[in-house]
Coordinates of C-alpha atoms in Angstrom, one line a residue:
Chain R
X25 CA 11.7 17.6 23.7
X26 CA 10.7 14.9 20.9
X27 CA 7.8 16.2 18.8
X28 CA 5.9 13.6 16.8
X29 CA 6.5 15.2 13.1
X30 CA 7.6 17.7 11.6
X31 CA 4.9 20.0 8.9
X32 CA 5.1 22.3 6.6
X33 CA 2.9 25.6 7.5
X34 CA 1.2 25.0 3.8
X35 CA -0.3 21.7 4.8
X36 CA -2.1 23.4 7.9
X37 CA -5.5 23.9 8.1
X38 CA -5.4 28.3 8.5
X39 CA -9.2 29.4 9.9
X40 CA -8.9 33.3 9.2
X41 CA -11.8 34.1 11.8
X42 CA -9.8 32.1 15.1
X43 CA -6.1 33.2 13.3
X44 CA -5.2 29.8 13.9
X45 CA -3.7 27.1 12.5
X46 CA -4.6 23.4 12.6
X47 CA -3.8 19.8 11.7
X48 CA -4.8 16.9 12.6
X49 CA -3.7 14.6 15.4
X50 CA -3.5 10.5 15.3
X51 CA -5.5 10.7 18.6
X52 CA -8.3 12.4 16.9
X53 CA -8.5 16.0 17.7
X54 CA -6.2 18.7 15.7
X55 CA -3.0 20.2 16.6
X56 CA -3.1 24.4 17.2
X57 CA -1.1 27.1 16.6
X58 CA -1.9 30.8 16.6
X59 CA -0.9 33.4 13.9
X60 CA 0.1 35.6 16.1
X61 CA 2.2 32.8 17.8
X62 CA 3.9 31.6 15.3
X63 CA 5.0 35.2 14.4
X64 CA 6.5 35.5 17.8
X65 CA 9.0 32.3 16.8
X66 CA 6.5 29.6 18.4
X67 CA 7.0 26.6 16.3
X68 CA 5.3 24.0 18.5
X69 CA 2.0 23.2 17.5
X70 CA 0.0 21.3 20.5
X71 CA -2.7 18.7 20.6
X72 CA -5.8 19.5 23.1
X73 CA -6.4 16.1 23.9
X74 CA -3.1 14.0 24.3
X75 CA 0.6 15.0 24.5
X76 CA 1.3 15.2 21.0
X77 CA 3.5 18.4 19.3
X78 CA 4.5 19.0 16.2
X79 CA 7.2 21.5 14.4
X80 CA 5.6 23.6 12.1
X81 CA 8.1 24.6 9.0
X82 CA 7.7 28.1 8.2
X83 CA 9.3 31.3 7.0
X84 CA 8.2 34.1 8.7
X85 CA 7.6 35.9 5.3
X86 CA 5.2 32.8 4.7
X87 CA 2.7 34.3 7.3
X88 CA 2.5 37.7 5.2
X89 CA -0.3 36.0 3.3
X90 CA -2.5 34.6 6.0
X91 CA -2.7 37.9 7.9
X92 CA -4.0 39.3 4.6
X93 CA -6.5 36.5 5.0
X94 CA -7.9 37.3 8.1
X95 CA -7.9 40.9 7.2
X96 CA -5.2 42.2 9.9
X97 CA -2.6 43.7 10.1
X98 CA 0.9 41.7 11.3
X99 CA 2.2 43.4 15.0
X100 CA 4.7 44.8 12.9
X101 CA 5.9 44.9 9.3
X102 CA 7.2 41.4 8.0
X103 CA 10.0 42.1 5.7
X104 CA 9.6 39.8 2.5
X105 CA 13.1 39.3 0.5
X106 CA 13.9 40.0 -2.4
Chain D
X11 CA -21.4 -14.0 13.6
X12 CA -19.0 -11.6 14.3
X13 CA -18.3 -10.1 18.0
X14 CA -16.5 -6.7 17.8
X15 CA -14.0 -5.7 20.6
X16 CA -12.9 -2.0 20.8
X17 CA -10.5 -0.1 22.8
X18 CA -8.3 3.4 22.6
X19 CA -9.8 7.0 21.6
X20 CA -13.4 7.4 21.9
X21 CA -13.9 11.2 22.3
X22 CA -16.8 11.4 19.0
X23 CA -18.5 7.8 20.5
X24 CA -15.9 6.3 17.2
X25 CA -15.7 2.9 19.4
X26 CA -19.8 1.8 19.0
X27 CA -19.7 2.1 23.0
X28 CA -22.7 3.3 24.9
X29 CA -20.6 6.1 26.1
X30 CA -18.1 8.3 25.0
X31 CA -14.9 7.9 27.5
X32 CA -11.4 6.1 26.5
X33 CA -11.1 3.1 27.2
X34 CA -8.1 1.2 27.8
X35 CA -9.4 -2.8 27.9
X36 CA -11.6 -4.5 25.1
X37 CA -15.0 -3.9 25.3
X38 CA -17.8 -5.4 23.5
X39 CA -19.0 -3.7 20.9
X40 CA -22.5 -4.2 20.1
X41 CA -24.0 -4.6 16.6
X42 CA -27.3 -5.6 15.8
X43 CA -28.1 -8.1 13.7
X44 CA -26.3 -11.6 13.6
X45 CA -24.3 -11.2 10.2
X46 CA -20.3 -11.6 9.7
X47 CA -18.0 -8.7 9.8
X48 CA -16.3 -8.1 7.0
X49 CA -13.7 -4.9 7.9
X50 CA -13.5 -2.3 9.9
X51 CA -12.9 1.0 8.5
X52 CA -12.0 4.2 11.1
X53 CA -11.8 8.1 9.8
X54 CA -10.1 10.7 12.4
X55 CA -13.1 10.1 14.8
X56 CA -15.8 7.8 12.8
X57 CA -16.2 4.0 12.3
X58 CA -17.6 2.2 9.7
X59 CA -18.5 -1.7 9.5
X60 CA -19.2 -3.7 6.0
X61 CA -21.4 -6.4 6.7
X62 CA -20.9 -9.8 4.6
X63 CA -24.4 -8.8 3.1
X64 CA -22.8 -5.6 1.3
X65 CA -25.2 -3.3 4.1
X66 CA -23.0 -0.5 6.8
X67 CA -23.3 0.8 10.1
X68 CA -21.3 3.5 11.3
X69 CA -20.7 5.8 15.0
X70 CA -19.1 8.7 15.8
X71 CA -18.4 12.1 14.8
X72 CA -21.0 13.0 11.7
X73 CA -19.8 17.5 12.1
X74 CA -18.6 16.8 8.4
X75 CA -20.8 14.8 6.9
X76 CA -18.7 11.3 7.7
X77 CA -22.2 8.7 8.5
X78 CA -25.4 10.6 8.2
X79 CA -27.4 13.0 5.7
X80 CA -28.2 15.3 8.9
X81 CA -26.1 18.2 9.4
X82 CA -27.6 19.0 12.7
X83 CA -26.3 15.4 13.8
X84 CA -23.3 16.3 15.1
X85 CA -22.5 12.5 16.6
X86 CA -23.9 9.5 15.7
X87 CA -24.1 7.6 19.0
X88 CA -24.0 3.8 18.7
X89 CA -23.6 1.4 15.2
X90 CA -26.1 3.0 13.2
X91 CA -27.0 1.5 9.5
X92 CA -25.8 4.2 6.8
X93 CA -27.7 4.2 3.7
X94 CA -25.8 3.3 0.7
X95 CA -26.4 3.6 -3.1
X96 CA -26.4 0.0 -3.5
X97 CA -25.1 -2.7 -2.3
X98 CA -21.3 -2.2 -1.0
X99 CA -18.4 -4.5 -1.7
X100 CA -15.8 -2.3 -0.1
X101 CA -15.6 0.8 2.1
X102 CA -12.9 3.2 3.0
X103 CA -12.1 5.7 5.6
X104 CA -10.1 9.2 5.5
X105 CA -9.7 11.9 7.9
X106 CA -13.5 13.3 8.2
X107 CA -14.6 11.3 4.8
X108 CA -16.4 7.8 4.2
X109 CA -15.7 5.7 0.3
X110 CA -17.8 3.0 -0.3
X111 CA -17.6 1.0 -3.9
X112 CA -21.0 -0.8 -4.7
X113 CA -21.6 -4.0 -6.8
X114 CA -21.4 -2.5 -10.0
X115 CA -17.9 -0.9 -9.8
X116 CA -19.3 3.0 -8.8
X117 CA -17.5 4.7 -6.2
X118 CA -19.4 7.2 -3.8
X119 CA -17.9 9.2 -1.5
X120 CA -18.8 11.2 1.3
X121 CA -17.9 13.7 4.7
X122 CA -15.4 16.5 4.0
X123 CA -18.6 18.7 4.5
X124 CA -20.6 16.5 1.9
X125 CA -23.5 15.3 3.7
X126 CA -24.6 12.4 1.1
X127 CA -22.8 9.9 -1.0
X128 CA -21.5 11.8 -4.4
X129 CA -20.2 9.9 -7.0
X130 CA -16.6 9.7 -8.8
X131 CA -16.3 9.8 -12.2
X132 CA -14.2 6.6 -12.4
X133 CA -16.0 3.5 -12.8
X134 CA -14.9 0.1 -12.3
X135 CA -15.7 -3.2 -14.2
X136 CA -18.0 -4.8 -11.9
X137 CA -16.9 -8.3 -13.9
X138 CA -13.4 -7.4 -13.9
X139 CA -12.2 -9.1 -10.9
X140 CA -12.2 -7.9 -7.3
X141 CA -12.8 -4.6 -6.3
X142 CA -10.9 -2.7 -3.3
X143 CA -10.7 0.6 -1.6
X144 CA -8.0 2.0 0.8
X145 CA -7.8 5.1 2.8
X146 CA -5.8 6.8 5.1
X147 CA -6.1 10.8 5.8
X148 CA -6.7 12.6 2.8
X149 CA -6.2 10.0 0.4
X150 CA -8.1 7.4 -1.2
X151 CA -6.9 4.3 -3.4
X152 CA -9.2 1.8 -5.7
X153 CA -7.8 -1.5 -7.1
X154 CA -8.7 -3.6 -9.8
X155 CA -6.5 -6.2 -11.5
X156 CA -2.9 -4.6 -11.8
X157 CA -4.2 -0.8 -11.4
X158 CA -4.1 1.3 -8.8
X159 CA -6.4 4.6 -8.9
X160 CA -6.2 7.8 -6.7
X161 CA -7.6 11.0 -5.4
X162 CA -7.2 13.3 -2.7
X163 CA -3.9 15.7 -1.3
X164 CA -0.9 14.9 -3.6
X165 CA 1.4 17.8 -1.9
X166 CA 3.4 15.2 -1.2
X167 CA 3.4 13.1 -5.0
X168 CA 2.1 10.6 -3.3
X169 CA -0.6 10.5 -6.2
X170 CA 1.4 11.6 -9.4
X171 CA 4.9 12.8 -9.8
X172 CA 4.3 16.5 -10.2
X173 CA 3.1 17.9 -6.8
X174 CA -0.2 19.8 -6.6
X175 CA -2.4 20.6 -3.9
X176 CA -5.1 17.8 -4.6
X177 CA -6.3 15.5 -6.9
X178 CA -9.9 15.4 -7.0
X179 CA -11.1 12.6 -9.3
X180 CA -9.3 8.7 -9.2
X181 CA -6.5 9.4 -11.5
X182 CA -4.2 6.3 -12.5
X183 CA -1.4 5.6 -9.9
X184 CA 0.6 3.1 -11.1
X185 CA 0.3 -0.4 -13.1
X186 CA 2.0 -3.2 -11.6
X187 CA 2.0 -5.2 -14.9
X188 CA 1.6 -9.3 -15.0
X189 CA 1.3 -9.6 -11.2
X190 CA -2.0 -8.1 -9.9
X191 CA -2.3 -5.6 -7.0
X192 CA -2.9 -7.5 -3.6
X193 CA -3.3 -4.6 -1.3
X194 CA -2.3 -0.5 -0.9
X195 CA -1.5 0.5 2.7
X196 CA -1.3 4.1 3.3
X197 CA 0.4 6.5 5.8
X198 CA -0.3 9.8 6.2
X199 CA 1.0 11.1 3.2
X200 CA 2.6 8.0 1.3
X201 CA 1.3 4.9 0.1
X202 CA 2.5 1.7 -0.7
X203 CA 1.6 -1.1 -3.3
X204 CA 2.2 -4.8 -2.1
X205 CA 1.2 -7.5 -4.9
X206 CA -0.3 -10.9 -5.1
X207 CA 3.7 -12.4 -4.4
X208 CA 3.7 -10.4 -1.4
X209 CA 6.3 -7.8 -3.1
X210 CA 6.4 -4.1 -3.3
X211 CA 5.4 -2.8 -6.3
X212 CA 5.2 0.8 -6.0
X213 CA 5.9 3.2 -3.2
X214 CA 5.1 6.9 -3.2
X215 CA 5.1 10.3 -1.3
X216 CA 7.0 11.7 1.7
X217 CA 8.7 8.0 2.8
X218 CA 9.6 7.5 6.3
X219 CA 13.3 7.9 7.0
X220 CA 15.0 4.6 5.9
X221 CA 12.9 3.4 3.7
X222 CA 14.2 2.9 0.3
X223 CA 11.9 1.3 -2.4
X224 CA 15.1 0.4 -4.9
X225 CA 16.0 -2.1 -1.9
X226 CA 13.2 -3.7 -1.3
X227 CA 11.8 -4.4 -4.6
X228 CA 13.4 -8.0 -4.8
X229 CA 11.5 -9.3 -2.0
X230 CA 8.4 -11.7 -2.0
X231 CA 6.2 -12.9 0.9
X232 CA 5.9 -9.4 2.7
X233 CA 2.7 -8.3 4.5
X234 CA 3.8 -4.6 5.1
X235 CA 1.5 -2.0 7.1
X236 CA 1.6 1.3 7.7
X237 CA 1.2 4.0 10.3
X238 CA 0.6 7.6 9.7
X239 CA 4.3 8.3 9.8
X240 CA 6.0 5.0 9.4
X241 CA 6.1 1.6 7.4
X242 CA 6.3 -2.2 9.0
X243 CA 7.2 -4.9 6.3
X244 CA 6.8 -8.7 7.8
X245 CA 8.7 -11.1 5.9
X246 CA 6.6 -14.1 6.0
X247 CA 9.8 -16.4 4.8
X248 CA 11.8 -15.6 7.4
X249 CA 9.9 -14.8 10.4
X250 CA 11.0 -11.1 10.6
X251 CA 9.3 -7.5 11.2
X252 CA 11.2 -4.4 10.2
X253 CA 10.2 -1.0 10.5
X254 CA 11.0 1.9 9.0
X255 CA 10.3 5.7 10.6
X256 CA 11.1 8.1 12.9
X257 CA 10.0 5.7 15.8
X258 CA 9.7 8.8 18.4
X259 CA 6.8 7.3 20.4
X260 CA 7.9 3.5 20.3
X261 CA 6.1 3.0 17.0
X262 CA 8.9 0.9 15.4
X263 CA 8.5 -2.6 15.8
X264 CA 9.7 -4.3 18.9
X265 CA 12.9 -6.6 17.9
X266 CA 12.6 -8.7 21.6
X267 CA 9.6 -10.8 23.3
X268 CA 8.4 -12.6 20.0
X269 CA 8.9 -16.0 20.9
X270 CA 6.3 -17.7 19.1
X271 CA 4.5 -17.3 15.1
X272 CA 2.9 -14.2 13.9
X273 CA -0.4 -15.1 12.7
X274 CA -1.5 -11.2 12.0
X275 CA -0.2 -8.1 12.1
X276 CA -2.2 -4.7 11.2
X277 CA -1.7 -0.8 11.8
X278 CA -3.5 1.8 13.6
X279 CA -2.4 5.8 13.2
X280 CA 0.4 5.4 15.5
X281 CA 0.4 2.1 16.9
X282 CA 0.8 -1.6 16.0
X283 CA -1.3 -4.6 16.7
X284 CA -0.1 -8.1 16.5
X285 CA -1.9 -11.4 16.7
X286 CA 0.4 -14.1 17.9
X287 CA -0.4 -18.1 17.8
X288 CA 0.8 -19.9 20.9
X289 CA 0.9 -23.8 19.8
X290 CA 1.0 -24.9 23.5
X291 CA -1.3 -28.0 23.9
X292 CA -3.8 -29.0 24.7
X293 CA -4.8 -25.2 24.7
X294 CA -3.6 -23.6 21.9
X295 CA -4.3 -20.3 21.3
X296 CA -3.8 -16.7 19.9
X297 CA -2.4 -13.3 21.6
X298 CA -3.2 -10.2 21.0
X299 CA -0.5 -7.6 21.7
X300 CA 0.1 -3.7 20.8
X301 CA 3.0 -1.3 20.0
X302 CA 3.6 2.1 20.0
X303 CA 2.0 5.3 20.8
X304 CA -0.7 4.2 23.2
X305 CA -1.8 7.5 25.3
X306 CA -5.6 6.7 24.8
X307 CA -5.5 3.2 26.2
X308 CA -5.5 2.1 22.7
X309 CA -2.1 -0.2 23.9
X310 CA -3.8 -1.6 26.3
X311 CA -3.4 0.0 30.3
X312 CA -0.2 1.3 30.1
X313 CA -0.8 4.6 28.3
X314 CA 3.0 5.5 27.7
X315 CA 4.8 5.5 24.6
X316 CA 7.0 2.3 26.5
X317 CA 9.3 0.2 24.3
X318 CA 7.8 -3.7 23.9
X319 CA 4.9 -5.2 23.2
X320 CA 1.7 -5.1 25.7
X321 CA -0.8 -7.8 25.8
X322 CA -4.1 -7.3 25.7
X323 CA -5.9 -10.7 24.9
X324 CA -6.2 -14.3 24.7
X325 CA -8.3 -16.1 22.3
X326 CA -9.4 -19.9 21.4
X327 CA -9.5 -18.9 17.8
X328 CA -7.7 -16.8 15.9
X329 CA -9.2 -13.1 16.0
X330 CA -9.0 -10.6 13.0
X331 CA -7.4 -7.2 14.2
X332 CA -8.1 -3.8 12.8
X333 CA -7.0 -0.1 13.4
X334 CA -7.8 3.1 13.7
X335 CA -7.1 6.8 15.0
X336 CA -5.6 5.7 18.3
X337 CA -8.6 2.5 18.6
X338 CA -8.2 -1.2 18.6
X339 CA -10.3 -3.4 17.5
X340 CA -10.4 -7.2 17.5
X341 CA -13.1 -9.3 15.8
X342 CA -14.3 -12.8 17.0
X343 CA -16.2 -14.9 14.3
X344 CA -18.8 -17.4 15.9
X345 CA -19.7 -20.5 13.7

C-alpha cells in the first residue's frame, strides 16, 4: 500500500471536541485520523472523498498533549521518556 | 473575451458550474460580462477570476471567509463579483484564504475565518515595477523587482531559515540581485524562485526527493511548476521536462508520447496539464493533455493514477491552462 505523503502529527489540524486529527487533501476535503486511533498504532490517515492516505509521523508520547487538550484521559497511561 | 473551461473536483461548486458534481470533460464555464481573463486562481475548494479591468468573481466554498463578507454563506454558487478594496492587479489563492494586491502596492488578504479583506503591513511601490502574488496552501509570496516577500506556515523554512510555526506579516525571502524575479511557484510546503533568464534563483522548504538546488542553479531558459509534493522544470533549450518527487500517483512527468512542441505547461495539486502545438497543415492546432493524479475527472475520463498523458482537447488557438485542487481549467480568448 503506497500512501500519497508522509506528515508530521504537528502539522495536523487537532479539533479537541471530535478528538480528531486533520489535514488537508489535494482533492479538496481533509484527511482523518482519530486520537484514540492513532494511540492504538493506526498511522493511516484517510481522505472521505477520494483514495488518498497519508502516514502520520508520531511518537506515541506526542499524543500525551492532545488528550490534555480535549480534556480526557488516554485508555491507559502513555509512558513519556526520560 | 475570454471563455473558461473547467473540469475535476467540484464538491464546494469551485468549478463556476451550475451544479456541484465532478466532472470529468470540459465544461463551459459561464462568466458574465464580456472582459478578458486574466488568471485563474483556486484555494482547497474556491476559485477566483481577475478580470483585465482589475474587478473579481469568485465560487465555491465561502465556510472560512474565502469570497464573501457573509458568514452564513456557506457556498457561493456560480462566479459571483467579490468586492475589493480597489482596483486589483494580482490575486492569489491558499488553502481556505484569498490575496489580492491593488493598484497602489497594498496587499489584502482574506478567508482563514476572516470574513473581509484585512490588510498587510507590507506595502509595495505601486511605481516600482510589476507587482505579483503567488499562493499555494498556507503560504503566500509578493514580488517586486529582485524581492521576494512572504508569510504564512514556515515549519518547514520554507519562509526563513529558522523554523517556526508561522510567519504572519510579508517578511523578506530572498533577493535575487541584478536579475529580477520572473515568477515563485509553490508546493505544499516549498517554494521556488525562477528569474527573468528562466534560472532558479532560490529554492526553499521540505524539497521533493531529488531535487537539489546546488545542481540546477547553472541553468537558464527553465519554466518550472510545481505540485503540492513535487517540482517539474521544462528546459525550453532543449525540449525536455524533468520532474522531481515521489511520483506515487503518476505525478512525474511522462518521458514517452511527446512527439511534437510544448507550447505551455502549468500545475494543479497533483496533476500536470500540458498544452502541445501540432504544426500539421493546413490545420494547425493545440492539445491539451493531463498527468497524474486524476481521481476526480480532473485528467480527463480515466480517473486512475495511469502512467502517460491523457488528452482532453483540441483547439484552433492556443488556449491558456490553469490549475487547481484536483480542477482543470483551460481558457479561450476571442478577438
Amino acid at each position: 500500500m503506497s500512501t500519497y505523503d508522509e506528515i508530521e502529527i504537528e502539522d495536523m489540524t487537532f479539533e479537541p471536541e471530535s478528538q480528531m486529527f486533520t489535514y488537508p487533501c489535494p482533492c479538496g476535503d481533509r484527511f482523518q485520523i482519530y486520537l484514540d486511533d492513532l494511540f492504538d498504532g493506526e498511522k493511516i490517515a484517510v481522505c472521505p472523498s477520494c483514495s488518498l492516505m497519508i502516514d502520520v509521523v508520531f511518537e506515541k508520547e506526542d499524543l500525551a498533549e492532545y488528550y490534555e487538550e480535549a480534556g480526557i484521559q488516554p485508555p491507559e497511561p502513555i509512558v513519556i521518556a526520560a | 473575451m475570454s471563455c473558461m473551461y473547467s473540469f475535476g473536483s467540484n464538491g464546494q461548486g469551485q468549478l463556476g458550474l451550475a451544479h456541484d458534481r465532478d466532472v470529468d470533460t470540459p465544461q463551459r464555464s459561464i462568466l458574465a460580462g464580456d472582459g478578458r481573463m486574466s488568471k485563474i486562481a483556486c484555494g482547497g475548494n474556491h476559485s477566483v477570476v481577475l478580470m483585465s479591468n482589475g474587478t473579481l468573481a469568485g465560487c465555491g466554498d465561502n465556510r472560512r471567509g474565502e469570497l464573501q463578507g457573509e458568514c452564513a454563506l456557506q457556498q457561493v454558487r456560480g462566479w459571483t463579483a467579490i468586492e475589493v478594496p480597489a482596483p486589483v492587479v494580482d490575486v492569489a489563492c491558499g488553502w481556505d484564504t484569498t490575496v489580492v494586491v491593488d493598484t497602489q502596492g497594498h496587499i489584502w488578504q482574506r478567508g482563514g475565518g476572516r470574513y473581509e479583506f484585512e490588510q498587510r503591513q507590507l506595502r509595495l511601490d505601486p511605481a516600482g515595477g510589476r507587482i505579483a502574488v503567488y499562493g499555494c496552501f498556507q503560504n503566500f509570496v509578493v514580488v517586486q523587482g529582485s524581492q521576494v516577500y512572504g508569510w504564512g506556515s514556515n515549519t518547514k523554512c520554507q519562509l526563513q531559515a529558522r523554523k517556526c510555526r508561522s510567519v504572519a506579516e510579508p517578511t523578506l525571502v530572498c533577493d535575487s540581485g541584478s536579475v529580477a524575479v520572473d515568477y515563485v511557484t509553490m508546493g505544499k510546503d516549498f517554494l521556488v524562485v525562477v528569474d527573468k533568464n528562466g534560472r532558479m534563483a532560490h529554492a526553499s522548504g521540505r524539497l521533493p526527493a531529488g531535487f537539489h538546488l546546488e545542481q540546477q542553479e547553472e541553468r537558464v531558459g527553465l519554466e518550472v511548476r510545481c505540485m503540492w509534493t513535487s517540482i517539474h522544470v521544462w528546459d525550453t533549450c532543449q525540449s525536455t521536462v524533468e520532474s522531481f518527487g515521489r511520483g506515487t500517483h503518476a505525478q512525474l512527468f511522462p518521458q514517452v508520447g511527446v512527439g511534437v512542441p510544448i507550447a505551455d505547461f502549468t500545475a494543479g495539486s497533483e496533476h500536470g496539464i500540458l498544452v502541445t502545438a501540432g504544426q500539421e497543415e493546413p490545420h494547425p492546432h493545440y492539445d491539451v493533455h493531463c498527468w497524474g493524479w486524476g481521481e476526480h475527472g480532473n485528467c480527463g475520463p480515466q480517473r486512475g493514477s495511469q502512467p502517460g498523458l491523457q488528452l482532453v482537447g483540441r483547439y484552433a488557438t492556443r488556449p491558456r491552462v490553469f490549475g487547481g485542487c484536483a480542477s482543470t481549467w483551460i481558457v479561450l480568448d476571442q478577438r
